[in-house]
mmCIF file of C-alpha atoms in Angstrom:
data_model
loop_
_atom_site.group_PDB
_atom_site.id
_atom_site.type_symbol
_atom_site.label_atom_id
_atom_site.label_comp_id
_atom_site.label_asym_id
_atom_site.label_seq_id
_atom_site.Cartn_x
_atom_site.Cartn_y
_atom_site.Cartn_z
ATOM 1 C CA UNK W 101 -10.020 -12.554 -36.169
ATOM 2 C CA UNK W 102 -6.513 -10.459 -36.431
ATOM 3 C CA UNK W 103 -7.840 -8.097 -33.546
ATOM 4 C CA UNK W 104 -8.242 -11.527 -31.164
ATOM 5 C CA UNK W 105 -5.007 -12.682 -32.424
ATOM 6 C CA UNK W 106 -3.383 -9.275 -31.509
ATOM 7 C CA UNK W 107 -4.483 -9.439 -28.422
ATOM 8 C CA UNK W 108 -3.764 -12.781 -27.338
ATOM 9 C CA UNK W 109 0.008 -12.593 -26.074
ATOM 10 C CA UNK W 110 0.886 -8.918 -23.928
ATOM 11 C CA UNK W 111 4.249 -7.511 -22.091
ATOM 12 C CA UNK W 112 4.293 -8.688 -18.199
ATOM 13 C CA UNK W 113 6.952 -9.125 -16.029
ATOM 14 C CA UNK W 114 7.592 -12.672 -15.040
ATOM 15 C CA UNK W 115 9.800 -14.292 -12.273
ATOM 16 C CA UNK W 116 11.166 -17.694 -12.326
ATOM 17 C CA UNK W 117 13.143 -17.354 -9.488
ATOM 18 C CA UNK W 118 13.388 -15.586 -6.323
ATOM 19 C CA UNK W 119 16.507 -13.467 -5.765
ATOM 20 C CA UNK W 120 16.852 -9.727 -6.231
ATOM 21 C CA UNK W 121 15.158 -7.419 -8.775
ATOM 22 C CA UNK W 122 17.234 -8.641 -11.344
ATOM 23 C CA UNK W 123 15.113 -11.711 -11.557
ATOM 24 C CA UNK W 124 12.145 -9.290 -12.724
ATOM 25 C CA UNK W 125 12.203 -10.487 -16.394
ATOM 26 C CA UNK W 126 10.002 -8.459 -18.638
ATOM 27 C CA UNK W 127 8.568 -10.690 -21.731
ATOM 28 C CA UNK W 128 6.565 -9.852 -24.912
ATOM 29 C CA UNK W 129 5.432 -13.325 -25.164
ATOM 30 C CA UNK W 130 3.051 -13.597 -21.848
ATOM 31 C CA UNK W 131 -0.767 -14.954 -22.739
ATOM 32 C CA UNK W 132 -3.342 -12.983 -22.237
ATOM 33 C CA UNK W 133 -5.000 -14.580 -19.336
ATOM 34 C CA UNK W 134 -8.560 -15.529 -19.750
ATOM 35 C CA UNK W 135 -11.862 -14.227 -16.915
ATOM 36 C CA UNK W 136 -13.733 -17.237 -15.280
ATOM 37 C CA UNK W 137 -16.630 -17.300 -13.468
ATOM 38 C CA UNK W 138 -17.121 -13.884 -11.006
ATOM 39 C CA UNK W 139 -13.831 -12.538 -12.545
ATOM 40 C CA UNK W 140 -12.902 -9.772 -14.843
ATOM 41 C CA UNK W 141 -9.993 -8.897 -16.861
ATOM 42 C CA UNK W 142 -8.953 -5.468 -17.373
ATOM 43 C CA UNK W 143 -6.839 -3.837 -19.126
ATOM 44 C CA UNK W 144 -3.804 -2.237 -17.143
ATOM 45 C CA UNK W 145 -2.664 1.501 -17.340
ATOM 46 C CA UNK W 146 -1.203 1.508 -14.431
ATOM 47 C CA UNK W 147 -0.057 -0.453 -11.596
ATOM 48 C CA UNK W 148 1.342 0.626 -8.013
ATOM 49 C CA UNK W 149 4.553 -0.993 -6.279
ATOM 50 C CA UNK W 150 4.503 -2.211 -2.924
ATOM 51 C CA UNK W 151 7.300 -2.825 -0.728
ATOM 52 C CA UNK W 152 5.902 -6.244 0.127
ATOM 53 C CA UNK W 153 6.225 -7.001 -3.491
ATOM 54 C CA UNK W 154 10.060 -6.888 -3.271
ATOM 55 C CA UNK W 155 10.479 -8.930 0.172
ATOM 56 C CA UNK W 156 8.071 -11.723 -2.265
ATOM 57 C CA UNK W 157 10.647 -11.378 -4.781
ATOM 58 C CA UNK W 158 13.344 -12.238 -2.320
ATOM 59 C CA UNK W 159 11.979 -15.108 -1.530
ATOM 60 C CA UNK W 160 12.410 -14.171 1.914
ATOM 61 C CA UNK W 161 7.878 -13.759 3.121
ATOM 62 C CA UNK W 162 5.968 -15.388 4.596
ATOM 63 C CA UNK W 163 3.784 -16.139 1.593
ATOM 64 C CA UNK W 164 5.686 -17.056 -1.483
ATOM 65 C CA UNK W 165 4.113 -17.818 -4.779
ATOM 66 C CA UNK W 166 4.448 -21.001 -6.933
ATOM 67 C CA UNK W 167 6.832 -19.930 -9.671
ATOM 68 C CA UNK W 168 6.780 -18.059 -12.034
ATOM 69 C CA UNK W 169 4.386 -15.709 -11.708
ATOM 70 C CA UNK W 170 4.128 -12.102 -12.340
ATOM 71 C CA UNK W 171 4.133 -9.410 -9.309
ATOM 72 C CA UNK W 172 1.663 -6.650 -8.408
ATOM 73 C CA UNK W 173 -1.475 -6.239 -7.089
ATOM 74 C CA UNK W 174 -3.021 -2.958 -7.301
ATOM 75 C CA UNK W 175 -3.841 -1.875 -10.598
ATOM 76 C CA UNK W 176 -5.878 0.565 -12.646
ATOM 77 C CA UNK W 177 -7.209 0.343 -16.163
ATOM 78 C CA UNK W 178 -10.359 -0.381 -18.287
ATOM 79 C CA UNK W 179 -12.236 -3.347 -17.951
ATOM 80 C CA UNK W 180 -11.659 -5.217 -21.178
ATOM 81 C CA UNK W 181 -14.412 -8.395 -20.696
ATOM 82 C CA UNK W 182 -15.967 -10.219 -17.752
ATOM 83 C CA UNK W 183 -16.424 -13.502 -16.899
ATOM 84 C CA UNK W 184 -19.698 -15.277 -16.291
ATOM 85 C CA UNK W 185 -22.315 -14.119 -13.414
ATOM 86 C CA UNK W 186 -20.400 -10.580 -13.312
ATOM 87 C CA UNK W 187 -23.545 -7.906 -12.925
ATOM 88 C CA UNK W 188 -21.583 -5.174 -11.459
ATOM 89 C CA UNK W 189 -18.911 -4.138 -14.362
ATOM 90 C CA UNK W 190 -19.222 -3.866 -18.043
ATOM 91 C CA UNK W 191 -16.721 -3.788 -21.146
ATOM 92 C CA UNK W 192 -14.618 0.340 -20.730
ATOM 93 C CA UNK W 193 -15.731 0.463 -16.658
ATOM 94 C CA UNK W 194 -12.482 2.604 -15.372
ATOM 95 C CA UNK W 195 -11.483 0.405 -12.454
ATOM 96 C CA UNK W 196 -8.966 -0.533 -9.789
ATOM 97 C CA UNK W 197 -8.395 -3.558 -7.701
ATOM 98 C CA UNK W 198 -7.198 -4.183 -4.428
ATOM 99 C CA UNK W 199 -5.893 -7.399 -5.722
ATOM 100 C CA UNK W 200 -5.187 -9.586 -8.865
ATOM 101 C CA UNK W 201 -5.009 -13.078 -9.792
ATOM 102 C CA UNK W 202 -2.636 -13.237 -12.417
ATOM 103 C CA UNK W 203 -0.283 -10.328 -11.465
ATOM 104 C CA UNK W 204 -0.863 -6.584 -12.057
ATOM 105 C CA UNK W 205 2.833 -5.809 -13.544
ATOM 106 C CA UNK W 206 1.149 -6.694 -17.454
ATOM 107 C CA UNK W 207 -0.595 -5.215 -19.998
ATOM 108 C CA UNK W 208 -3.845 -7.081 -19.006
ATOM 109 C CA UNK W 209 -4.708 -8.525 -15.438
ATOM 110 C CA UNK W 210 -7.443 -10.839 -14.222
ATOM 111 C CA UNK W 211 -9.078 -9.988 -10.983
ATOM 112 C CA UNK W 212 -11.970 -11.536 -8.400
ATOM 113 C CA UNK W 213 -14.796 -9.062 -9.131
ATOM 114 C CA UNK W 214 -15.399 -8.498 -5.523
ATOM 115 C CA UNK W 215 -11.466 -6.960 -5.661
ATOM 116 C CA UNK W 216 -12.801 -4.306 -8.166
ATOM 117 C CA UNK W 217 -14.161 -1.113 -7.462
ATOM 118 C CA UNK W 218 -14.953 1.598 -10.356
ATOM 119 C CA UNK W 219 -12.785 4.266 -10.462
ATOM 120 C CA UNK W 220 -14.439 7.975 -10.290
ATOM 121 C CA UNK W 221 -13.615 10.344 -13.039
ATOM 122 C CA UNK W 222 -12.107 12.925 -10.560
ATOM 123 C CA UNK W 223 -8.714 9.924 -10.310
ATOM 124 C CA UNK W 224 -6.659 9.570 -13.047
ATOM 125 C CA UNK W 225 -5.363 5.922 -13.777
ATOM 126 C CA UNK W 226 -1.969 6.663 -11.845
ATOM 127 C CA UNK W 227 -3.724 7.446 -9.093
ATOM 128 C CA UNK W 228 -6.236 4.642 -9.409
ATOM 129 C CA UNK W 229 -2.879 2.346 -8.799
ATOM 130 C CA UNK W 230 -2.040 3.852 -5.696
ATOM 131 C CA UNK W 231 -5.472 3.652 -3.871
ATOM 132 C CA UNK W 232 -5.646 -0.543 -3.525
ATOM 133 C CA UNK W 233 -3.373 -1.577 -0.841
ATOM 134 C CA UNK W 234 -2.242 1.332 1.057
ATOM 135 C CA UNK W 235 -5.927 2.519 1.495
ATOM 136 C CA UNK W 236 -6.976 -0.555 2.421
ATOM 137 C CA UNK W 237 -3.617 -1.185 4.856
ATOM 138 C CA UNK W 238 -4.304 2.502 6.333
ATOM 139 C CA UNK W 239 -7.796 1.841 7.295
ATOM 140 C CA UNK W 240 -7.079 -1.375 8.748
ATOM 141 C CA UNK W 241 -4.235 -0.005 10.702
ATOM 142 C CA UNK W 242 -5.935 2.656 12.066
ATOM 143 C CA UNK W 243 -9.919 0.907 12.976
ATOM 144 C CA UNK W 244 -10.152 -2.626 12.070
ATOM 145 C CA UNK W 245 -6.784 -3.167 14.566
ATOM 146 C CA UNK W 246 -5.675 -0.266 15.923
ATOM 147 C CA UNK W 247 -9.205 1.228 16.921
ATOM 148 C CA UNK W 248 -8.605 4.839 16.811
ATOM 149 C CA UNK W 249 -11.427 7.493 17.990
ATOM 150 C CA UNK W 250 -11.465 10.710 16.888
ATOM 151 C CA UNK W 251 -9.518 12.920 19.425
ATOM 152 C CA UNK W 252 -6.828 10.179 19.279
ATOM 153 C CA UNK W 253 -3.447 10.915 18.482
ATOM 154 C CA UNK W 254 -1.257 9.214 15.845
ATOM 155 C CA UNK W 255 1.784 9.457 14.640
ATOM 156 C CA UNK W 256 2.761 7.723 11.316
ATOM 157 C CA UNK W 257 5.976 6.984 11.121
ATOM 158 C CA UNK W 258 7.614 7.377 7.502
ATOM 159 C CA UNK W 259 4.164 9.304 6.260
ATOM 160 C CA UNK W 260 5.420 10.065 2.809
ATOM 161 C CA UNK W 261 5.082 7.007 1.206
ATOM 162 C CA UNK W 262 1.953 5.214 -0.421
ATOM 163 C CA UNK W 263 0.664 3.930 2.775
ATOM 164 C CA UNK W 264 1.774 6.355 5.392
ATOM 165 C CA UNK W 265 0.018 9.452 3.168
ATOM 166 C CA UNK W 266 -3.126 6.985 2.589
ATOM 167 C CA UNK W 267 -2.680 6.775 7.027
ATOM 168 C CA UNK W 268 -2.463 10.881 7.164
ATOM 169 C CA UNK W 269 -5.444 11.629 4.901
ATOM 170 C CA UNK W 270 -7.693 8.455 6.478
ATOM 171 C CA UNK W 271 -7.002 9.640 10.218
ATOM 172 C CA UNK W 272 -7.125 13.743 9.578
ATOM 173 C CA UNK W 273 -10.485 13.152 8.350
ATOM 174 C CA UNK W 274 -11.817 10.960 10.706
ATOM 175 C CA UNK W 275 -10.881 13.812 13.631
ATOM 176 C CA UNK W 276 -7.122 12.055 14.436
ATOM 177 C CA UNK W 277 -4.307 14.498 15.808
ATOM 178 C CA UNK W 278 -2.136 13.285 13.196
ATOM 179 C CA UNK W 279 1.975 13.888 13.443
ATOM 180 C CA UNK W 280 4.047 12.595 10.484
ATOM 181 C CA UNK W 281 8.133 11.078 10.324
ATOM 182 C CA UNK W 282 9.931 11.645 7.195
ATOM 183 C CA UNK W 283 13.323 12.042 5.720
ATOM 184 C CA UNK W 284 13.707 14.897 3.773
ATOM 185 C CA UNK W 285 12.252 18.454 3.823
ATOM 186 C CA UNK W 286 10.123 17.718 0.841
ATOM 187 C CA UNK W 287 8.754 14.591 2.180
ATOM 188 C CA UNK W 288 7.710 16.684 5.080
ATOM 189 C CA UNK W 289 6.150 19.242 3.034
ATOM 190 C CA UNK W 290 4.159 16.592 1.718
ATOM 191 C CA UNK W 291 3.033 15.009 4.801
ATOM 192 C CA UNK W 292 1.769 18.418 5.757
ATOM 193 C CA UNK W 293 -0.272 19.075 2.803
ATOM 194 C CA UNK W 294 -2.109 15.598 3.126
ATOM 195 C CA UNK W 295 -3.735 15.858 6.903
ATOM 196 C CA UNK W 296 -0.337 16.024 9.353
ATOM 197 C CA UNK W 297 -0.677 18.569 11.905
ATOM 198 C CA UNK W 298 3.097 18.284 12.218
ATOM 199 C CA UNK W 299 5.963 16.459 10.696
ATOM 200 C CA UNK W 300 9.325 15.642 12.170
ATOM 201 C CA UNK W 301 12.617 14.754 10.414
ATOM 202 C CA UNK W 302 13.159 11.070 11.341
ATOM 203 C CA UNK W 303 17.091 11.805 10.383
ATOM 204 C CA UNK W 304 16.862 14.493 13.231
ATOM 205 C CA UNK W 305 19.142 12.730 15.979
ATOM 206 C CA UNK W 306 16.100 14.101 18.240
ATOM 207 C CA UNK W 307 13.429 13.665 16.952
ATOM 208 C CA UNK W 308 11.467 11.390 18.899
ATOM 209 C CA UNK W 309 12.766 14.279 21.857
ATOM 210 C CA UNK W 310 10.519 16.480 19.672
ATOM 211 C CA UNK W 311 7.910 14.484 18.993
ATOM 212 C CA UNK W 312 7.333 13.967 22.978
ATOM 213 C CA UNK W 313 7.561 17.834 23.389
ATOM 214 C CA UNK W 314 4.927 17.883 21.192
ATOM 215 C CA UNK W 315 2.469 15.350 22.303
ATOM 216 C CA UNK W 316 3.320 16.256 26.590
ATOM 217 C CA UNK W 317 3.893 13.749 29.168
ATOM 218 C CA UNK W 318 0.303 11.965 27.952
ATOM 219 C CA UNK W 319 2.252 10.319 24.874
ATOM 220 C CA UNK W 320 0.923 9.527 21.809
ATOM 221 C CA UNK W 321 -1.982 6.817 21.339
ATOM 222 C CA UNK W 322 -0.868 4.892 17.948
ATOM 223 C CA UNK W 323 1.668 4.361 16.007
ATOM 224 C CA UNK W 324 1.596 3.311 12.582
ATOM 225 C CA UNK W 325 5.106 1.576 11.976
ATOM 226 C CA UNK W 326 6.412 1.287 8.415
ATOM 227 C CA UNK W 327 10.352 0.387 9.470
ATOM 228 C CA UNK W 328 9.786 -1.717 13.148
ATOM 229 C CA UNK W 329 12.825 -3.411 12.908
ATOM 230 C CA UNK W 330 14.527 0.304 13.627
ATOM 231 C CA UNK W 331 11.651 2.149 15.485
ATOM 232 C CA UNK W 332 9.989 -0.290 17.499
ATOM 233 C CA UNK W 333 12.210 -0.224 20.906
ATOM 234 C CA UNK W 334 11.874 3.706 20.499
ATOM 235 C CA UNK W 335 8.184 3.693 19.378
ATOM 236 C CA UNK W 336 7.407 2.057 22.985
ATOM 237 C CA UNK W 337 9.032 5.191 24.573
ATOM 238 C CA UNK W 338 6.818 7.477 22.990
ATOM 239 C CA UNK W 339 3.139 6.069 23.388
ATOM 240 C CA UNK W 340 0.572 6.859 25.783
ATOM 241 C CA UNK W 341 -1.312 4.724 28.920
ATOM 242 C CA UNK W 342 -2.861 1.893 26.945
ATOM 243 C CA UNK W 343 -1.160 2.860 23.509
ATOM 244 C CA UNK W 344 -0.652 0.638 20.613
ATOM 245 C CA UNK W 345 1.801 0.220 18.257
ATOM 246 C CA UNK W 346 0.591 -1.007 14.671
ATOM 247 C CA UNK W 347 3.049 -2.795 12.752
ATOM 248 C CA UNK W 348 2.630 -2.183 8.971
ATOM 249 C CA UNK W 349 6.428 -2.774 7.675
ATOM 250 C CA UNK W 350 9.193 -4.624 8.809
ATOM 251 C CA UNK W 351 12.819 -5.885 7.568
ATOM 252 C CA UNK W 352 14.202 -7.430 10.290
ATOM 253 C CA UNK W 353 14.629 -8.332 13.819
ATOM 254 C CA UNK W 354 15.085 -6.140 16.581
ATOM 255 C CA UNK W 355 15.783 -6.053 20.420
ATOM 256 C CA UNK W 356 12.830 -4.441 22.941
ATOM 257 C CA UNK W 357 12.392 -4.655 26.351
ATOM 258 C CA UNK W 358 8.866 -6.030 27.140
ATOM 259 C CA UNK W 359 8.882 -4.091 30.625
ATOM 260 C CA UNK W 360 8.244 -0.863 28.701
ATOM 261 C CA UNK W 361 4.197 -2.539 27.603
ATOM 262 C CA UNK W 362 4.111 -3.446 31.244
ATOM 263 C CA UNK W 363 4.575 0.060 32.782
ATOM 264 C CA UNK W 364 2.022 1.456 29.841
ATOM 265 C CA UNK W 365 -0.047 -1.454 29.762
ATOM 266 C CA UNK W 366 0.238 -0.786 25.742
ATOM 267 C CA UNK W 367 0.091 -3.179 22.742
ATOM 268 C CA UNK W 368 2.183 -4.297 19.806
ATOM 269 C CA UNK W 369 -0.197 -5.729 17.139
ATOM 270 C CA UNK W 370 0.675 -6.555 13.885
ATOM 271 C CA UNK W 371 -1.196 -5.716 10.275
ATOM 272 C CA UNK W 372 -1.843 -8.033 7.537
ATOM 273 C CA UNK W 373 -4.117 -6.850 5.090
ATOM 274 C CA UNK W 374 -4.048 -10.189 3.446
ATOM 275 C CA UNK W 375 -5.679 -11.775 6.906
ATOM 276 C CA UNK W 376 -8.876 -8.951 6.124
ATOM 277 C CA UNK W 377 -12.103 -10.791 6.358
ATOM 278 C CA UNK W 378 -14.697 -10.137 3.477
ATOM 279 C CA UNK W 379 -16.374 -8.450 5.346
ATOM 280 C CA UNK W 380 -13.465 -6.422 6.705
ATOM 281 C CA UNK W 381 -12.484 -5.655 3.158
ATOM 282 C CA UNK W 382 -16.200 -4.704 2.186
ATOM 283 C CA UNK W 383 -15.717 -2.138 5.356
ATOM 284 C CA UNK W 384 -12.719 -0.760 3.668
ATOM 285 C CA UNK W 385 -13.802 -0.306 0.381
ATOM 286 C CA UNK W 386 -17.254 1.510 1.593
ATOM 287 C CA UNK W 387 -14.913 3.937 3.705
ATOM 288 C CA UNK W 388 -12.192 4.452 1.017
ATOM 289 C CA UNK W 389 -15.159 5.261 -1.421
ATOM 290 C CA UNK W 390 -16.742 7.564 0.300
ATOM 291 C CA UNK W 391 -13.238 9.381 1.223
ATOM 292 C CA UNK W 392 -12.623 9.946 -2.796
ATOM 293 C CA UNK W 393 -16.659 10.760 -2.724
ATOM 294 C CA UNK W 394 -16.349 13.251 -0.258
ATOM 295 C CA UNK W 395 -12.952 14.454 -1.613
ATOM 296 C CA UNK W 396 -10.894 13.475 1.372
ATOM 297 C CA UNK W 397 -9.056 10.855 -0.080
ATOM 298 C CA UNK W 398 -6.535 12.452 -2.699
ATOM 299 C CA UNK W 399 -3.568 9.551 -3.744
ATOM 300 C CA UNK W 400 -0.449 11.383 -4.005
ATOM 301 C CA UNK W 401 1.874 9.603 -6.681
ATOM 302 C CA UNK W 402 5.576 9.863 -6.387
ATOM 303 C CA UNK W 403 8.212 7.800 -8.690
ATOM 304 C CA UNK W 404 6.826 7.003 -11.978
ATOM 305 C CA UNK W 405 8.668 4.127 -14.269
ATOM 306 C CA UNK W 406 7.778 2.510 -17.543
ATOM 307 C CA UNK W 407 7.464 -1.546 -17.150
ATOM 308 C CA UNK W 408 11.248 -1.533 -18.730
ATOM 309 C CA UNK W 409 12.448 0.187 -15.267
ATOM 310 C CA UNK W 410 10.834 -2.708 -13.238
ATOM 311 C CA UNK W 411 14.150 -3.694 -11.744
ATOM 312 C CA UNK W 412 15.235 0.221 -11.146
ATOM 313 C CA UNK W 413 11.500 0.507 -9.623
ATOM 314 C CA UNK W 414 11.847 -2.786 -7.227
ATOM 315 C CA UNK W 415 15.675 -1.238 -6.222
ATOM 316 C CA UNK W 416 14.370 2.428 -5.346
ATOM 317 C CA UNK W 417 11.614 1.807 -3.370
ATOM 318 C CA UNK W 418 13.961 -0.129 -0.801
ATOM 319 C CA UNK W 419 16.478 2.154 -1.337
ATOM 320 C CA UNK W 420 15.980 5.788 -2.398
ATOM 321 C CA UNK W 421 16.290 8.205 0.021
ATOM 322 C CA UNK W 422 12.670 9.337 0.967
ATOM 323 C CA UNK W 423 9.414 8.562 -0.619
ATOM 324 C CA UNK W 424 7.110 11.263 -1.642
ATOM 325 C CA UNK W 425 4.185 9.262 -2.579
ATOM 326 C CA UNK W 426 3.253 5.838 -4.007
ATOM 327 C CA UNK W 427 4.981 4.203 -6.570
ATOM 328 C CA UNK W 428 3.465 2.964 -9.992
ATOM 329 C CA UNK W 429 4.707 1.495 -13.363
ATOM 330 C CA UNK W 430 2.965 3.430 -16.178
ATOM 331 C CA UNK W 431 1.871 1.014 -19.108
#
């Protein structure tokens, strides 16, 4: 009876109102939520940060949450127990999730079972946490919308964070000419070691000059756009006949002239991974487990912070000078 009592209250983060990441309060108190039906609860080791989980936090998506409620989505752990009619995982299953239900910045998170997918032996638990949603927001960039063929071209712009690396390894694998934007040598470095044939230095006052040296009067064929509200008018200068533009990040509004899709007949389409049909999703998951299978798919983690550092974490990732991997809160 002491060990259930022990582990019925955990640490989580909590919000009770949106604002900035000050409002991330972290609590000793939380209950330990409790698996239903098809659900599992598992216990968290790590948990990746998203950039979308700080524009939630503002208050300022599209999609805000009844408050208060605890961030985070993609986590990696142990499952701890499963709910009723769950076949497919068992009590100490390594795991990660694409998505929770009651918020992956805690010491215990409950998740759909269809959201889970075992974690391989070769992927530590850090990396586990950066696999869910830029994986899964790579591959949908790049086929389910974008619908790249291998001798494509893409160029990803700010590659060295979670889901711009996840968009390097995915297309270098699947036969993609694959050019990389970052902001700092290292980041660069690390584009290049994770399936960019080149790498640019977005700070480069010329660098979209050398990016259409590089890819000839042709132009490139996608673009997978982490920062539209800066890139986009430019991104339109730089793609080929028919082209698309794939927008993955944005934090703002900005000006384009529509003429330039006229003269390229080329496309601006927009990426929500939370729009994925199941059967979308069950497409990604198959694809991103056969990448860690085949050894392809290698999560590259950059800033690590202890759940104390949530705040620090939430203010880094929006404003630290150049990623160099995916975030994640160690628990």
């Amino acid at each position: 009876v002491a060990m259930a009592a022990a582990r019925s209250v955990m640490r989580a983060v909590r919000v009770f109102e949106f604002g900035g990441p000050e409002v991330l309060k972290l609590q000793s108190d939380v209950l330990v939520p409790v698996p239903k039906e098809n659900q599992v609860l598992i216990k968290v080791h790590a948990c990746g940060v998203n950039p979308v989980e700080t524009y939630i936090r503002s208050g300022t998506y599209a999609r805000k949450p009844a408050l208060p409620y605890t961030p985070g989505s993609d986590v990696a752990g142990v499952i701890e127990s499963v709910g009723e009619h769950v076949t497919a995982f068992k009590k100490g299953d390594r795991v990660f999730t694409l998505e929770t239900l009651s918020g992956g910045y805690a010491e215990y998170a409950v998740a759909a079972a269809n959201r889970v997918f075992p974690l391989p032996d070769k992927l530590d638990f850090r990396q586990g946490a950066a696999i869910g949603v830029p994986y899964f927001t790579a591959y949908r960039a790049l086929f389910q919308k974008g619908r790249a063929k291998a001798g494509e071209s893409v160029l990803v712009h700010g590659a060295s964070g979670g889901v711009g690396l996840a968009a390097c390894q995915i297309a270098r694998a699947c036969g993609l000419k694959v050019l990389g934007t970052a902001g700092t040598e290292e980041g660069m470095d690390v584009i290049l070691r994770n399936g960019a044939h080149q790498a640019f230095n977005h700070r480069d006052p010329n660098y979209t000059g050398r990016i259409k040296a590089c890819t000839g009067p042709g132009g490139v064929d996608i673009i997978i756009e982490m920062l539209s509200n800066v890139n986009l008018d430019a991104d339109l200068q730089l793609l080929s006949c028919a082209g698309r533009v794939m927008v993955v990040g944005c934090r703002g509004r900005i000006e384009i002239n529509p003429r330039d899709t006229m003269s390229k007949e080329s496309s601006i389409i927009g990426v929500g991974l939370f729009l994925a049909t199941e059967e979308e999703r069950r497409e990604c998951a198959t694809a991103i487990l056969d990448g860690i299978e085949a050894g392809w798919l290698k999560p590259v983690v950059g800033l690590e912070y202890p759940l104390e550092k949530v705040a620090q974490a939430h203010e880094d990732i929006i404003h630290s000078s150049g990623a160099r991997g995916k975030m994640v809160l160690l628990l």
